[in-house]
PDB file of C-alpha atoms in Angstrom:
ATOM      1  CA  MET A 896      28.409 -65.120 -12.552  1.00 41.00           C
ATOM      2  CA  SER A 897      30.087 -62.098 -14.097  1.00 44.00           C
ATOM      3  CA  HIS A 898      33.740 -61.490 -13.403  1.00 46.00           C
ATOM      4  CA  ARG A 899      32.853 -58.221 -11.628  1.00 45.00           C
ATOM      5  CA  TRP A 900      30.367 -59.885  -9.263  1.00 45.00           C
ATOM      6  CA  ARG A 901      32.787 -62.726  -8.591  1.00 47.00           C
ATOM      7  CA  LEU A 902      35.543 -60.298  -7.599  1.00 46.00           C
ATOM      8  CA  ILE A 903      33.185 -58.363  -5.303  1.00 48.00           C
ATOM      9  CA  SER A 904      31.892 -61.493  -3.565  1.00 48.00           C
ATOM     10  CA  VAL A 905      35.338 -63.002  -3.130  1.00 50.00           C
ATOM     11  CA  ALA A 906      36.602 -59.722  -1.660  1.00 50.00           C
ATOM     12  CA  LEU A 907      33.719 -59.607   0.836  1.00 53.00           C
ATOM     13  CA  ILE A 908      34.130 -63.240   1.855  1.00 51.00           C
ATOM     14  CA  ALA A 909      37.888 -62.839   2.230  1.00 52.00           C
ATOM     15  CA  THR A 910      37.273 -59.811   4.440  1.00 50.00           C
ATOM     16  CA  VAL A 911      34.938 -61.868   6.622  1.00 49.00           C
ATOM     17  CA  LEU A 912      37.324 -64.802   6.896  1.00 47.00           C
ATOM     18  CA  MET A 913      40.290 -62.617   7.758  1.00 46.00           C
ATOM     19  CA  THR A 914      38.469 -60.515  10.368  1.00 42.00           C
ATOM     20  CA  GLY A 915      40.128 -60.932  13.755  1.00 40.00           C
ATOM     21  CA  CYS A 916      36.866 -61.742  15.513  1.00 43.00           C
ATOM     22  CA  MET A 917      36.314 -64.646  13.121  1.00 54.00           C
ATOM     23  CA  THR A 918      39.416 -66.768  13.663  1.00 66.00           C
ATOM     24  CA  THR A 919      38.478 -70.406  13.124  1.00 77.00           C
ATOM     25  CA  GLY A 920      40.702 -71.793  15.906  1.00 88.00           C
ATOM     26  CA  LEU A 921      38.748 -72.928  18.984  1.00 94.00           C
ATOM     27  CA  TYR A 922      41.610 -73.426  21.476  1.00 96.00           C
ATOM     28  CA  GLU A 923      39.212 -75.682  23.386  1.00 96.00           C
ATOM     29  CA  THR A 924      39.275 -79.213  24.723  1.00 97.00           C
ATOM     30  CA  ALA A 925      36.152 -81.233  25.521  1.00 98.00           C
ATOM     31  CA  ARG A 926      36.523 -80.635  29.270  1.00 96.00           C
ATOM     32  CA  THR A 927      34.194 -78.073  30.808  1.00 97.00           C
ATOM     33  CA  ALA A 928      34.860 -75.674  33.674  1.00 96.00           C
ATOM     34  CA  PRO A 929      33.821 -77.139  37.072  1.00 94.00           C
ATOM     35  CA  PRO A 930      30.534 -75.778  38.469  1.00 96.00           C
ATOM     36  CA  GLY A 931      31.000 -72.270  39.876  1.00 95.00           C
ATOM     37  CA  ARG A 932      34.642 -72.019  38.726  1.00 95.00           C
ATOM     38  CA  PHE A 933      36.047 -69.438  36.333  1.00 96.00           C
ATOM     39  CA  GLN A 934      38.642 -70.131  33.662  1.00 96.00           C
ATOM     40  CA  GLY A 935      40.361 -67.583  31.458  1.00 96.00           C
ATOM     41  CA  GLY A 936      43.273 -66.728  29.225  1.00 96.00           C
ATOM     42  CA  GLY A 937      44.203 -65.474  25.804  1.00 96.00           C
ATOM     43  CA  ALA A 938      45.275 -66.538  22.330  1.00 95.00           C
ATOM     44  CA  LEU A 939      47.297 -65.284  19.384  1.00 94.00           C
ATOM     45  CA  THR A 940      46.618 -66.466  15.827  1.00 93.00           C
ATOM     46  CA  PRO A 941      49.498 -65.100  13.744  1.00 93.00           C
ATOM     47  CA  VAL A 942      49.598 -67.349  10.647  1.00 92.00           C
ATOM     48  CA  HIS A 943      46.876 -67.084   7.979  1.00 89.00           C
ATOM     49  CA  ILE A 944      46.825 -68.705   4.533  1.00 89.00           C
ATOM     50  CA  THR A 945      44.061 -68.615   1.911  1.00 85.00           C
ATOM     51  CA  VAL A 946      44.228 -70.943  -1.103  1.00 87.00           C
ATOM     52  CA  THR A 947      41.891 -70.466  -4.096  1.00 79.00           C
ATOM     53  CA  ASP A 948      41.932 -71.236  -7.801  1.00 78.00           C
ATOM     54  CA  ASN A 949      43.455 -67.773  -8.230  1.00 78.00           C
ATOM     55  CA  GLY A 950      46.503 -68.596  -6.125  1.00 82.00           C
ATOM     56  CA  VAL A 951      47.786 -68.539  -2.559  1.00 86.00           C
ATOM     57  CA  ALA A 952      47.673 -65.552  -0.227  1.00 81.00           C
ATOM     58  CA  GLY A 953      48.813 -65.329   3.349  1.00 82.00           C
ATOM     59  CA  GLY A 954      50.665 -63.417   5.939  1.00 83.00           C
ATOM     60  CA  PHE A 955      51.676 -62.897   9.536  1.00 87.00           C
ATOM     61  CA  LEU A 956      49.052 -61.027  11.540  1.00 82.00           C
ATOM     62  CA  PRO A 957      49.042 -61.819  15.300  1.00 84.00           C
ATOM     63  CA  LEU A 958      45.289 -61.519  15.886  1.00 85.00           C
ATOM     64  CA  PRO A 959      44.773 -61.444  19.691  1.00 91.00           C
ATOM     65  CA  GLU A 960      41.807 -62.720  21.700  1.00 93.00           C
ATOM     66  CA  LEU A 961      40.844 -62.939  25.358  1.00 95.00           C
ATOM     67  CA  PHE A 962      38.506 -65.599  26.701  1.00 96.00           C
ATOM     68  CA  ALA A 963      36.708 -66.429  29.936  1.00 97.00           C
ATOM     69  CA  LYS A 964      34.160 -69.030  31.029  1.00 97.00           C
ATOM     70  CA  ILE A 965      32.295 -70.315  34.064  1.00 97.00           C
ATOM     71  CA  GLY A 966      30.904 -73.741  34.866  1.00 97.00           C
ATOM     72  CA  LEU A 967      27.137 -73.732  35.402  1.00 97.00           C
ATOM     73  CA  GLY A 968      26.769 -77.392  36.273  1.00 95.00           C
ATOM     74  CA  PRO A 969      28.435 -80.798  35.864  1.00 95.00           C
ATOM     75  CA  GLY A 970      29.537 -81.022  32.255  1.00 96.00           C
ATOM     76  CA  PHE A 971      28.211 -77.624  31.166  1.00 98.00           C
ATOM     77  CA  ASP A 972      29.794 -74.172  30.901  1.00 98.00           C
ATOM     78  CA  ILE A 973      29.286 -70.850  29.132  1.00 98.00           C
ATOM     79  CA  GLY A 974      31.934 -68.391  28.017  1.00 97.00           C
ATOM     80  CA  ALA A 975      32.877 -65.305  26.054  1.00 97.00           C
ATOM     81  CA  ARG A 976      35.677 -64.359  23.660  1.00 95.00           C
ATOM     82  CA  TRP A 977      36.764 -60.837  22.818  1.00 92.00           C
ATOM     83  CA  ALA A 978      38.931 -59.943  19.824  1.00 87.00           C
ATOM     84  CA  PHE A 979      39.727 -56.318  20.755  1.00 83.00           C
ATOM     85  CA  GLY A 980      36.892 -54.822  18.728  1.00 81.00           C
ATOM     86  CA  PRO A 981      33.336 -53.462  19.065  1.00 86.00           C
ATOM     87  CA  GLY A 982      31.549 -56.728  19.735  1.00 88.00           C
ATOM     88  CA  MET A 983      31.901 -60.117  21.386  1.00 92.00           C
ATOM     89  CA  ALA A 984      31.573 -63.873  20.854  1.00 94.00           C
ATOM     90  CA  LEU A 985      29.570 -66.081  23.230  1.00 96.00           C
ATOM     91  CA  ASN A 986      29.765 -69.858  23.545  1.00 97.00           C
ATOM     92  CA  ALA A 987      28.418 -72.860  25.434  1.00 98.00           C
ATOM     93  CA  LYS A 988      29.838 -76.364  25.832  1.00 98.00           C
ATOM     94  CA  ALA A 989      28.153 -79.581  27.003  1.00 98.00           C
ATOM     95  CA  GLN A 990      30.404 -82.543  27.816  1.00 98.00           C
ATOM     96  CA  PHE A 991      28.854 -85.946  27.106  1.00 97.00           C
ATOM     97  CA  LEU A 992      31.927 -88.180  27.408  1.00 97.00           C
ATOM     98  CA  LYS A 993      34.432 -88.336  30.290  1.00 94.00           C
ATOM     99  CA  GLY A 994      37.428 -90.609  30.754  1.00 90.00           C
ATOM    100  CA  PRO A 995      40.626 -91.283  28.835  1.00 90.00           C
ATOM    101  CA  LEU A 996      38.713 -89.766  25.895  1.00 96.00           C
ATOM    102  CA  ASP A 997      36.568 -86.688  26.499  1.00 97.00           C
ATOM    103  CA  GLY A 998      33.805 -85.555  24.164  1.00 98.00           C
ATOM    104  CA  ALA A 999      31.660 -82.420  23.996  1.00 98.00           C
ATOM    105  CA  ILE A1000      29.273 -80.412  21.847  1.00 98.00           C
ATOM    106  CA  TYR A1001      30.311 -76.767  21.449  1.00 98.00           C
ATOM    107  CA  LEU A1002      28.254 -73.874  20.066  1.00 97.00           C
ATOM    108  CA  SER A1003      29.532 -70.350  19.483  1.00 96.00           C
ATOM    109  CA  GLY A1004      28.133 -67.161  18.004  1.00 95.00           C
ATOM    110  CA  SER A1005      29.536 -63.669  17.560  1.00 92.00           C
ATOM    111  CA  PHE A1006      28.828 -60.168  16.302  1.00 91.00           C
ATOM    112  CA  TYR A1007      31.334 -57.397  15.701  1.00 87.00           C
ATOM    113  CA  GLY A1008      30.595 -54.131  13.981  1.00 82.00           C
ATOM    114  CA  PHE A1009      30.025 -50.410  13.998  1.00 78.00           C
ATOM    115  CA  PHE A1010      26.917 -48.517  12.946  1.00 74.00           C
ATOM    116  CA  GLY A1011      26.411 -44.777  13.280  1.00 73.00           C
ATOM    117  CA  GLY A1012      26.043 -41.605  11.272  1.00 70.00           C
ATOM    118  CA  GLY A1013      24.260 -43.390   8.459  1.00 71.00           C
ATOM    119  CA  VAL A1014      27.096 -45.829   7.749  1.00 75.00           C
ATOM    120  CA  GLY A1015      28.188 -49.108   9.249  1.00 78.00           C
ATOM    121  CA  PHE A1016      29.814 -52.498   8.868  1.00 79.00           C
ATOM    122  CA  GLY A1017      29.228 -55.683  10.813  1.00 83.00           C
ATOM    123  CA  THR A1018      30.295 -59.314  10.814  1.00 85.00           C
ATOM    124  CA  TYR A1019      28.609 -62.211  12.559  1.00 90.00           C
ATOM    125  CA  SER A1020      29.064 -65.955  12.913  1.00 91.00           C
ATOM    126  CA  LEU A1021      27.440 -69.135  14.204  1.00 94.00           C
ATOM    127  CA  SER A1022      29.324 -72.418  14.559  1.00 95.00           C
ATOM    128  CA  PRO A1023      28.417 -75.786  16.146  1.00 97.00           C
ATOM    129  CA  ARG A1024      31.317 -78.182  16.698  1.00 97.00           C
ATOM    130  CA  LEU A1025      32.070 -81.656  18.019  1.00 98.00           C
ATOM    131  CA  ILE A1026      35.213 -81.824  20.193  1.00 98.00           C
ATOM    132  CA  LEU A1027      37.162 -84.963  21.127  1.00 98.00           C
ATOM    133  CA  SER A1028      40.230 -84.638  23.343  1.00 98.00           C
ATOM    134  CA  SER A1029      42.522 -86.256  25.877  1.00 96.00           C
ATOM    135  CA  GLU A1030      44.412 -84.522  28.696  1.00 93.00           C
ATOM    136  CA  LYS A1031      45.155 -87.603  30.777  1.00 88.00           C
ATOM    137  CA  ARG A1032      48.298 -87.337  32.891  1.00 87.00           C
ATOM    138  CA  GLY A1033      51.093 -89.356  31.321  1.00 85.00           C
ATOM    139  CA  GLY A1034      49.233 -89.747  28.015  1.00 89.00           C
ATOM    140  CA  PHE A1035      49.568 -88.048  24.659  1.00 94.00           C
ATOM    141  CA  PRO A1036      47.552 -84.806  24.711  1.00 96.00           C
ATOM    142  CA  PHE A1037      45.346 -83.936  21.753  1.00 98.00           C
ATOM    143  CA  ALA A1038      42.189 -82.038  20.883  1.00 98.00           C
ATOM    144  CA  ILE A1039      40.380 -82.322  17.573  1.00 98.00           C
ATOM    145  CA  ASN A1040      37.187 -80.612  16.496  1.00 98.00           C
ATOM    146  CA  GLY A1041      34.928 -80.512  13.470  1.00 97.00           C
ATOM    147  CA  GLY A1042      31.668 -78.943  12.400  1.00 96.00           C
ATOM    148  CA  ILE A1043      30.237 -76.159  10.281  1.00 95.00           C
ATOM    149  CA  SER A1044      30.435 -72.389  10.426  1.00 93.00           C
ATOM    150  CA  TYR A1045      28.366 -69.599   8.922  1.00 92.00           C
ATOM    151  CA  ILE A1046      30.109 -66.238   8.673  1.00 88.00           C
ATOM    152  CA  GLY A1047      28.289 -63.194   7.338  1.00 87.00           C
ATOM    153  CA  ALA A1048      28.873 -59.512   6.744  1.00 83.00           C
ATOM    154  CA  ILE A1049      26.693 -56.479   6.137  1.00 83.00           C
ATOM    155  CA  ALA A1050      27.705 -52.955   5.167  1.00 78.00           C
ATOM    156  CA  GLY A1051      25.667 -49.837   4.504  1.00 75.00           C
ATOM    157  CA  GLY A1052      25.960 -46.167   3.644  1.00 70.00           C
ATOM    158  CA  ASP A1053      24.307 -43.433   1.567  1.00 67.00           C
ATOM    159  CA  GLY A1054      21.044 -45.367   1.443  1.00 67.00           C
ATOM    160  CA  SER A1055      22.483 -48.585   0.010  1.00 73.00           C
ATOM    161  CA  THR A1056      23.512 -51.854   1.617  1.00 77.00           C
ATOM    162  CA  ALA A1057      25.583 -54.891   0.724  1.00 78.00           C
ATOM    163  CA  SER A1058      25.569 -58.236   2.487  1.00 82.00           C
ATOM    164  CA  GLY A1059      27.076 -61.649   2.066  1.00 82.00           C
ATOM    165  CA  GLY A1060      28.000 -64.807   3.846  1.00 84.00           C
ATOM    166  CA  THR A1061      29.750 -68.148   3.634  1.00 86.00           C
ATOM    167  CA  LEU A1062      28.798 -71.583   4.953  1.00 90.00           C
ATOM    168  CA  ALA A1063      31.937 -73.634   5.539  1.00 90.00           C
ATOM    169  CA  ALA A1064      33.071 -76.990   6.846  1.00 93.00           C
ATOM    170  CA  VAL A1065      35.594 -76.361   9.637  1.00 94.00           C
ATOM    171  CA  ALA A1066      38.036 -78.467  11.626  1.00 96.00           C
ATOM    172  CA  GLY A1067      40.967 -78.067  13.972  1.00 96.00           C
ATOM    173  CA  ALA A1068      43.674 -80.028  15.764  1.00 98.00           C
ATOM    174  CA  GLY A1069      45.621 -78.929  18.834  1.00 97.00           C
ATOM    175  CA  LEU A1070      48.016 -80.112  21.535  1.00 98.00           C
ATOM    176  CA  PRO A1071      46.765 -79.148  25.046  1.00 97.00           C
ATOM    177  CA  PHE A1072      49.859 -79.207  27.258  1.00 96.00           C
ATOM    178  CA  ARG A1073      49.065 -78.984  31.004  1.00 95.00           C
ATOM    179  CA  LEU A1074      51.738 -77.284  33.159  1.00 93.00           C
ATOM    180  CA  GLY A1075      52.517 -76.840  36.863  1.00 89.00           C
ATOM    181  CA  GLY A1076      52.283 -79.080  39.889  1.00 85.00           C
ATOM    182  CA  THR A1077      48.491 -79.126  39.761  1.00 89.00           C
ATOM    183  CA  ARG A1078      48.435 -78.906  35.951  1.00 92.00           C
ATOM    184  CA  SER A1079      46.258 -75.817  36.231  1.00 94.00           C
ATOM    185  CA  ALA A1080      47.870 -73.937  33.312  1.00 95.00           C
ATOM    186  CA  ARG A1081      47.372 -74.998  29.713  1.00 97.00           C
ATOM    187  CA  ILE A1082      49.279 -74.052  26.559  1.00 97.00           C
ATOM    188  CA  MET A1083      47.632 -75.137  23.335  1.00 98.00           C
ATOM    189  CA  PRO A1084      48.936 -74.650  19.793  1.00 98.00           C
ATOM    190  CA  GLU A1085      46.242 -75.299  17.193  1.00 97.00           C
ATOM    191  CA  LEU A1086      45.978 -75.646  13.434  1.00 97.00           C
ATOM    192  CA  ALA A1087      42.543 -74.783  12.008  1.00 96.00           C
ATOM    193  CA  ILE A1088      41.116 -75.119   8.513  1.00 94.00           C
ATOM    194  CA  SER A1089      37.947 -73.922   6.782  1.00 91.00           C
ATOM    195  CA  PHE A1090      36.486 -75.143   3.461  1.00 90.00           C
ATOM    196  CA  PRO A1091      33.803 -72.755   2.087  1.00 88.00           C
ATOM    197  CA  ILE A1092      30.962 -74.765   0.504  1.00 88.00           C
ATOM    198  CA  PHE A1093      28.288 -72.147  -0.222  1.00 85.00           C
ATOM    199  CA  SER A1094      28.410 -68.355  -0.526  1.00 82.00           C
ATOM    200  CA  THR A1095      25.954 -65.542  -1.165  1.00 82.00           C
ATOM    201  CA  PHE A1096      26.251 -61.846  -1.962  1.00 78.00           C
ATOM    202  CA  GLU A1097      23.616 -59.128  -2.410  1.00 80.00           C
ATOM    203  CA  TYR A1098      23.932 -55.483  -3.379  1.00 72.00           C
ATOM    204  CA  GLY A1099      21.225 -53.023  -4.402  1.00 66.00           C
ATOM    205  CA  GLY A1100      18.553 -55.717  -4.532  1.00 67.00           C
ATOM    206  CA  GLU A1101      20.642 -57.858  -6.870  1.00 69.00           C
ATOM    207  CA  GLY A1102      21.952 -61.122  -5.440  1.00 65.00           C
ATOM    208  CA  ILE A1103      24.191 -64.018  -6.394  1.00 70.00           C
ATOM    209  CA  SER A1104      25.077 -67.349  -4.873  1.00 66.00           C
ATOM    210  CA  TYR A1105      27.437 -70.139  -5.693  1.00 65.00           C
ATOM    211  CA  GLY A1106      28.486 -73.437  -4.167  1.00 66.00           C
ATOM    212  CA  GLY A1107      31.296 -75.925  -4.316  1.00 63.00           C
ATOM    213  CA  ILE A1108      34.640 -76.072  -2.558  1.00 61.00           C
ATOM    214  CA  GLU A1109      37.040 -73.908  -4.579  1.00 71.00           C
ATOM    215  CA  GLY A1110      39.732 -73.387  -1.955  1.00 82.00           C
ATOM    216  CA  PHE A1111      40.341 -73.213   1.750  1.00 87.00           C
ATOM    217  CA  TYR A1112      41.537 -70.991   4.588  1.00 88.00           C
ATOM    218  CA  THR A1113      43.906 -72.188   7.303  1.00 91.00           C
ATOM    219  CA  SER A1114      45.390 -70.575  10.397  1.00 93.00           C
ATOM    220  CA  PHE A1115      47.812 -71.452  13.159  1.00 96.00           C
ATOM    221  CA  GLY A1116      47.977 -70.001  16.652  1.00 96.00           C
ATOM    222  CA  ILE A1117      48.551 -70.678  20.327  1.00 97.00           C
ATOM    223  CA  SER A1118      46.583 -70.075  23.509  1.00 96.00           C
ATOM    224  CA  PHE A1119      47.568 -69.855  27.159  1.00 96.00           C
ATOM    225  CA  GLY A1120      45.145 -69.984  30.046  1.00 95.00           C
ATOM    226  CA  HIS A1121      44.349 -70.968  33.610  1.00 94.00           C
ATOM    227  CA  VAL A1122      41.997 -73.942  33.632  1.00 92.00           C
ATOM    228  CA  GLY A1123      42.190 -74.982  37.293  1.00 88.00           C
ATOM    229  CA  PRO A1124      43.750 -78.027  38.973  1.00 87.00           C
ATOM    230  CA  ASP A1125      43.585 -81.330  37.132  1.00 82.00           C
ATOM    231  CA  ARG A1126      41.600 -83.565  39.502  1.00 67.00           C
ATOM    232  CA  ARG A1127      41.550 -86.642  37.304  1.00 61.00           C
TER     233      ARG A1127
END
């Protein structure tokens, strides 16, 4: 890969990873919303660090998000996340394990972008995760997740387009503190990490791809939301 192409692809991938709608933190436990009940809240992810073979880059950028969900049945809910941009993320969670240890499968997808007047830019993602957590009263609260994530971008203008994407291994760890007499409020700080394992880039009909973990991206943030009374 030429040095020029490498710089272009790294710049595109870094743009994708640092886009507010693509924060890797889930701020989720394995518990689902009860059937017919809404849950909602927000999150801030202010700390971002990218480490590559070219060095370390990072900064403080309090990327905000709002989220809401509704339970559709026992152990199943759907939700949405909005990162204050033209687009939205949708998700679904199915809980398969209940007790002192909760477990769930989580799937999310998103698209954010703007197209008009012959120019445009968009980012999209798809990420399945496994979540294990515990929110038992009197116990130590934790929530860990792991899976993969594909994040892509496409841009166009003046009759030409460029696109690229990254497949990454992702993981996170948080502390879901339940508050109030009914424990219906939850504050959750979370540390998330992403290891890119395969990337592609195409411009003007010419494409490149490369694999191998050459660095990682990590973020830290906190969420606050209303999750309903703890009935366990």
